[in-house]
C-alpha positions as a printed Julia matrix, in Angstrom:
337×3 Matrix{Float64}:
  6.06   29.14  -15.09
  4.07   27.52  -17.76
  0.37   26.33  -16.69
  0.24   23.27  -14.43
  2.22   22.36  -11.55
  6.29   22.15  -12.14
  6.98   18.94   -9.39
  9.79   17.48   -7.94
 10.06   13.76   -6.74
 12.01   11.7    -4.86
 11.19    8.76   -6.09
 13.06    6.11   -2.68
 13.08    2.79   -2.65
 11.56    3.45    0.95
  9.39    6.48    0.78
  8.41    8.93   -1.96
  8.61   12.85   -1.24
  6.8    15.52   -3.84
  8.1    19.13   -3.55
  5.26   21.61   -5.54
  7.57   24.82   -6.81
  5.16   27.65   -4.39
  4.88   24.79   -2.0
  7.23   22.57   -0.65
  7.0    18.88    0.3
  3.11   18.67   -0.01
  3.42   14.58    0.03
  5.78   11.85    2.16
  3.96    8.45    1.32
  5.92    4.66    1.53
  6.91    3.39   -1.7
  3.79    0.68   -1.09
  1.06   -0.59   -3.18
 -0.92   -2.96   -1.7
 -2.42   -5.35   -4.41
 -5.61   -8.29   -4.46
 -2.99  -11.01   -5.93
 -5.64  -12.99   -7.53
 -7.45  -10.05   -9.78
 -4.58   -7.53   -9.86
 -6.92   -4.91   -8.02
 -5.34   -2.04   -6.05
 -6.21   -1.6    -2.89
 -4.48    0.83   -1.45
 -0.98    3.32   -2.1
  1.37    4.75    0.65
  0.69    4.88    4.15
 -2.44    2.37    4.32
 -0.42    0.02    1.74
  2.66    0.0     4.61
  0.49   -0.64    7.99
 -0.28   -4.33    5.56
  3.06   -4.91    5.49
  3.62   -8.69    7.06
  0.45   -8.27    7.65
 -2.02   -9.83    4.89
 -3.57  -12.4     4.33
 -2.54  -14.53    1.2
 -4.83  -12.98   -1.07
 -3.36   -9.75   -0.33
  0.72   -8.27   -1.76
  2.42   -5.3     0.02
  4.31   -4.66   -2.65
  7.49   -2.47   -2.7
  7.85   -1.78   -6.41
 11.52    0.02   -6.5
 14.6    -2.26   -5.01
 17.66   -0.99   -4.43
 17.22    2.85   -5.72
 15.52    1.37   -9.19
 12.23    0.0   -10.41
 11.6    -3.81  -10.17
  7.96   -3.54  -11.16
  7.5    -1.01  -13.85
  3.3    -1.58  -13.55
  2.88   -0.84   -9.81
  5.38    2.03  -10.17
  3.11    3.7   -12.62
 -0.01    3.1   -10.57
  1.62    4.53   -7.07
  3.2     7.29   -9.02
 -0.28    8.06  -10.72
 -1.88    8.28   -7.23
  0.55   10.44   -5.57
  0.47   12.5    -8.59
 -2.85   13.01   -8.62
 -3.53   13.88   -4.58
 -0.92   16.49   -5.71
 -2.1    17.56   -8.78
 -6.21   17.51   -9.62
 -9.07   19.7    -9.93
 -9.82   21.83  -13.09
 -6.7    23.02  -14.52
 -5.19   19.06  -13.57
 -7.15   17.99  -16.55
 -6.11   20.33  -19.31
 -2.42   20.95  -18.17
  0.56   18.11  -17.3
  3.16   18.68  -14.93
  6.76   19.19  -15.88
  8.41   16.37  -13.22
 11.78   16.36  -12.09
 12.47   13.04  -11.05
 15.92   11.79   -8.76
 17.79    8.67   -9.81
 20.9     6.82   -8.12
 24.65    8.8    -9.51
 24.78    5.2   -11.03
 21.84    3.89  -13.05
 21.99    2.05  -16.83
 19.82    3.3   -19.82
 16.99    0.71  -19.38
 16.34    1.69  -15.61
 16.45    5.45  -16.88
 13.86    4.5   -19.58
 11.55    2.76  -17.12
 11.82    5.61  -14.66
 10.98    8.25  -17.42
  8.57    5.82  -18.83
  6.46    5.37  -15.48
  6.37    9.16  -14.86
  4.95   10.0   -18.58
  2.58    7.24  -18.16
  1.27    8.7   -14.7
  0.82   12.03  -16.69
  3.83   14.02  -16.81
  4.25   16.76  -19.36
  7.71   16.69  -19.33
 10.43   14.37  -17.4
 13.86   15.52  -16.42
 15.88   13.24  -14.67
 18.99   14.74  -12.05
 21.17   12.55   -9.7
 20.71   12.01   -6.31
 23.37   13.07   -5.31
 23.24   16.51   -7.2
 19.49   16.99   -5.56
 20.83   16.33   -2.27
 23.44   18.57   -2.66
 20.86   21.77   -3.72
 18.48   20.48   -1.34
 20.9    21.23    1.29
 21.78   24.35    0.79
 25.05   23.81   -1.29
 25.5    26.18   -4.35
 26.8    23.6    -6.79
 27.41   26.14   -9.61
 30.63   27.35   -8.09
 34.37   26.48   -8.85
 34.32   24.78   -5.19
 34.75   21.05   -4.63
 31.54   19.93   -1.82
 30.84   16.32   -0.7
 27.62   14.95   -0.58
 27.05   11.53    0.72
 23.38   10.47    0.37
 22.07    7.52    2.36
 18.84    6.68    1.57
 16.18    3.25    1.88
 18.0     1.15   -1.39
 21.37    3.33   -2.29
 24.06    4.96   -0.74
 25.34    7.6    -3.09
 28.62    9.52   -2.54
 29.6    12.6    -5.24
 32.23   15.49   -5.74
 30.59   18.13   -6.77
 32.19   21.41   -8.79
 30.44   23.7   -11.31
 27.09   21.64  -11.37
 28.7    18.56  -12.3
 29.43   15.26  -10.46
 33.84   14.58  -10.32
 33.76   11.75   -8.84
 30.8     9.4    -7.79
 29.99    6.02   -6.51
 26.9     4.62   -5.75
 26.1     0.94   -3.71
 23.31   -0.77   -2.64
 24.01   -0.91    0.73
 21.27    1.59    2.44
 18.57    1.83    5.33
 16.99   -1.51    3.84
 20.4    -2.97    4.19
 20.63   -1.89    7.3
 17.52   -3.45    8.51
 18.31   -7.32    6.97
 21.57   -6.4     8.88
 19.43   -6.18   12.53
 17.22   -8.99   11.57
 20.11  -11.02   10.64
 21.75  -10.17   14.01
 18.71  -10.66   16.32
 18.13  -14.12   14.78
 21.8   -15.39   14.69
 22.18  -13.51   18.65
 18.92  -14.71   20.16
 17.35  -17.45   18.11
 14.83  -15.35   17.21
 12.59  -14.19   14.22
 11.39  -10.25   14.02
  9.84   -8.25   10.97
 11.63   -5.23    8.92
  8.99   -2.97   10.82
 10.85   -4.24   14.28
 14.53   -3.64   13.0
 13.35   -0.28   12.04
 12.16    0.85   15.25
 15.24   -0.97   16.36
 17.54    1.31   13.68
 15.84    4.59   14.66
 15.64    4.38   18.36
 18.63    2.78   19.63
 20.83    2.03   16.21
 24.32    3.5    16.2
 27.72    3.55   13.78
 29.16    4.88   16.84
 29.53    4.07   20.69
 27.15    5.75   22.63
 27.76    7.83   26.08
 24.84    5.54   27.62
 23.64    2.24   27.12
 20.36    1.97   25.83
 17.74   -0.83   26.08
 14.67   -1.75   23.82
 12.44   -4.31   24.12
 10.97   -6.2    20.82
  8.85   -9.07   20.48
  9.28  -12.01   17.6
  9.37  -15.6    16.81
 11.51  -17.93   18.64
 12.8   -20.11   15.68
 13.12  -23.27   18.5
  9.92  -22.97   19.88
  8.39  -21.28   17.39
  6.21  -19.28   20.15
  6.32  -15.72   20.47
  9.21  -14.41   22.23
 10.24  -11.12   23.88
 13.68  -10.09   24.4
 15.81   -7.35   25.28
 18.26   -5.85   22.82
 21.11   -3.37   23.84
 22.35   -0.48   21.59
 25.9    -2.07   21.43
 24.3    -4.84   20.46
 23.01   -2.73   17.42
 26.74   -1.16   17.18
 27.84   -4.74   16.24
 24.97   -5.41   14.21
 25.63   -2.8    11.98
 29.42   -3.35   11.71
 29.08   -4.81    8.19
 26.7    -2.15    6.05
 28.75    0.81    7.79
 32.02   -0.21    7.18
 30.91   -0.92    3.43
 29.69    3.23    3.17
 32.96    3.88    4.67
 34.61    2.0     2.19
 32.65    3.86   -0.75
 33.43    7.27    0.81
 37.33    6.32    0.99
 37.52    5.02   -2.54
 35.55    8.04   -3.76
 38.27   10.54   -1.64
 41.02    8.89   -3.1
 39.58    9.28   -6.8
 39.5    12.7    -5.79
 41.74   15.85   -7.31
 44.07   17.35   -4.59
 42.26   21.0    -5.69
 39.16   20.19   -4.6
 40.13   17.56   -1.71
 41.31   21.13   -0.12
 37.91   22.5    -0.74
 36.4    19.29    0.96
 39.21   19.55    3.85
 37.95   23.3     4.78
 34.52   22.94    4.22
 33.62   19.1     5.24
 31.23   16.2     3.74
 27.51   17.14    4.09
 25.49   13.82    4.96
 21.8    13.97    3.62
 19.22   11.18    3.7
 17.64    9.04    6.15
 20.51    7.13    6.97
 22.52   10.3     8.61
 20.03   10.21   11.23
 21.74    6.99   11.92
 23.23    7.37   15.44
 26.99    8.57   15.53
 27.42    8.06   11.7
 28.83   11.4    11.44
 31.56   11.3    14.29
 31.93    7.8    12.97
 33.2     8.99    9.51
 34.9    12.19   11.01
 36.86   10.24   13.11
 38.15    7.63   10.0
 38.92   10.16    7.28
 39.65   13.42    8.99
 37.52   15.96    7.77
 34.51   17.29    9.34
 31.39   15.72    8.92
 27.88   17.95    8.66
 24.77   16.61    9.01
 22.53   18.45    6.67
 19.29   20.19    8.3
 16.23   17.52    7.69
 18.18   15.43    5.65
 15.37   12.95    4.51
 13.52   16.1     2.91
 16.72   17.32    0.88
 16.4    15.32   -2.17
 13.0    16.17   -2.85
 13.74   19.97   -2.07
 16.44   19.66   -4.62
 14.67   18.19   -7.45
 12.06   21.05   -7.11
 14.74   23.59   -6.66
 16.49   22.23   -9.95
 13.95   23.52  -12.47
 15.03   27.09  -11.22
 18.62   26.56  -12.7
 17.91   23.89  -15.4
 20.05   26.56  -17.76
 23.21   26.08  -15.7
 23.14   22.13  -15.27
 21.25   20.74  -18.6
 24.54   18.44  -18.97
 23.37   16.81  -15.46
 19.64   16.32  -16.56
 18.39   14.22  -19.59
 15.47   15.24  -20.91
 13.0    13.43  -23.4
């Protein structure tokens, strides 16, 4: 390894993971910058940025610079990426030596949202930028040797993009990637909660809502959680009750559209290595598999076994660090400067 750090980063639309080859994930920040909107003044990146989040006064932008798996401000990208970078990477040798990055992008992403990604990473002070698809990072990250003759299924829901890929000899078959995620998921509660009870709660609230007591699937026992908002009659605070089937229905739309993606994507598939994905199942990475039921939810609609990958919202980033060890075998799947 040449001097300097080699990195790997998941660079979500929700959170951004750094996996240090020796290392491991050594940072899981939200993608937040939080930004004086009058000078242009950072204030603060990550974790402190996201606690401000609905919560500032006007003076004061949360920002959440990547939408929907790409960049939508190039100039706060650079800054947040610079900062992470350099908690990661500093001290004496930081200042003489860049870091070769490997850096994740949606299976589905045009030349100028490449550029900017590559872009924003040289600009935060990478050496060298290689860019690999989600999918194909999830799918190392899990534990999947993607360099064999074998078909494997790897469907990736993260905070802005769902990605789906076939996967044989390092390369992507078939792929699909929509913009129908865990953010997607949350206008989808928020949405629900205001049409259902009349009243107003913040993406934080459908979150916890998502995690604790979201499901894609009916579950053995009903569960109950109770959230406060606005009532838009009133417009008082309000505190209701919402149910988990409530959540089943609430999430009836964004599920079914993943389901959709994953049919299309087996039906684009060659019978060869839809036998391969028959014996050996779809492998579910990403935050979103944590989603309640997802998995039996799938199983149940296209027949083949469904695995939930072990930590799936760490695979990505374990992929993209793991990549640089068999850059030979893939360079078709990574473009480099």
């Amino acid at each position: 390894m040449a001097l300097g750090m080699n990195i790997g980063i998941d660079l979500g639309t929700a959170s951004v993971l750094i996996y240090v080859r020796g290392k491991g994930i050594v940072l899981r920040e939200p993608a937040v910058v939080a930004v004086n909107s009058r000078t242009g003044k950072v204030l603060a990146v990550g974790e402190s940025a996201s606690l401000m989040l609905g919560r500032t006064p006007g003076i004061v932008e949360a920002i959440r610079p990547l939408r929907d798996g790409v960049i939508s401000d190039f100039k706060v990208t650079e800054v947040m990426l610079k900062a992470f970078i350099n908690r990661v990477h500093s001290g004496f040798l930081a200042r003489y030596f860049k870091p070769t990055i490997v850096v994740c992008v949606p299976s589905v992403i045009t030349q100028v949202e490449q550029k900017a990604v590559e872009d924003a990473c040289k600009h935060a002070g990478a050496r060298d930028v290689y860019l690999i698809r989600e999918p194909i990072a999830a799918a190392i990250g899990a534990g999947i040797d993607i360099t064999q003759a074998n078909g494997s299924m790897i469907l990736d829901i993260g905070g802005g993009t769902t990605d789906i890929a076939v996967i044989s000899l390092c390369q992507s078959v078939v792929d699909s990637s929509l913009k129908v995620a865990g953010d997607k998921f949350d206008e989808a509660i928020i949405k629900y909660v205001r049409r259902k009870h009349n009243v107003l709660i913040g993406e934080k609230t459908a979150e916890d809502l998502k995690i604790n007591i979201g499901c894609a699937y009916p579950r053995d026992e009903e569960l109950v959680m109770e959230v406060r908002g606005r009532n838009l009659i009133t417009g008082m605070p309000a505190t209701i009750n919402v149910t988990s089937s409530e959540m089943l229905d609430a999430l009836v739309e964004p599920v079914s559209q993943v389901f959709e993606a994953v049919h299309s994507v087996l039906e684009r598939t060659p019978p060869e290595l839809m036998a391969d994905i028959a014996q050996r199942g779809i492998v579910m990475t990403g935050g979103g598999a944590l989603l309640y039921g997802f998995d039996r939810m799938l199983s149940a609609k296209v027949g083949i076994d469904v695995i939930v990958a072990e930590d799936p919202i760490s695979c990505v980033a374990i992929g993209t660090g793991l990549a640089l060890n068999i850059m030979d075998k893939f360079n078709a799947l990574s473009d480099r400067n």
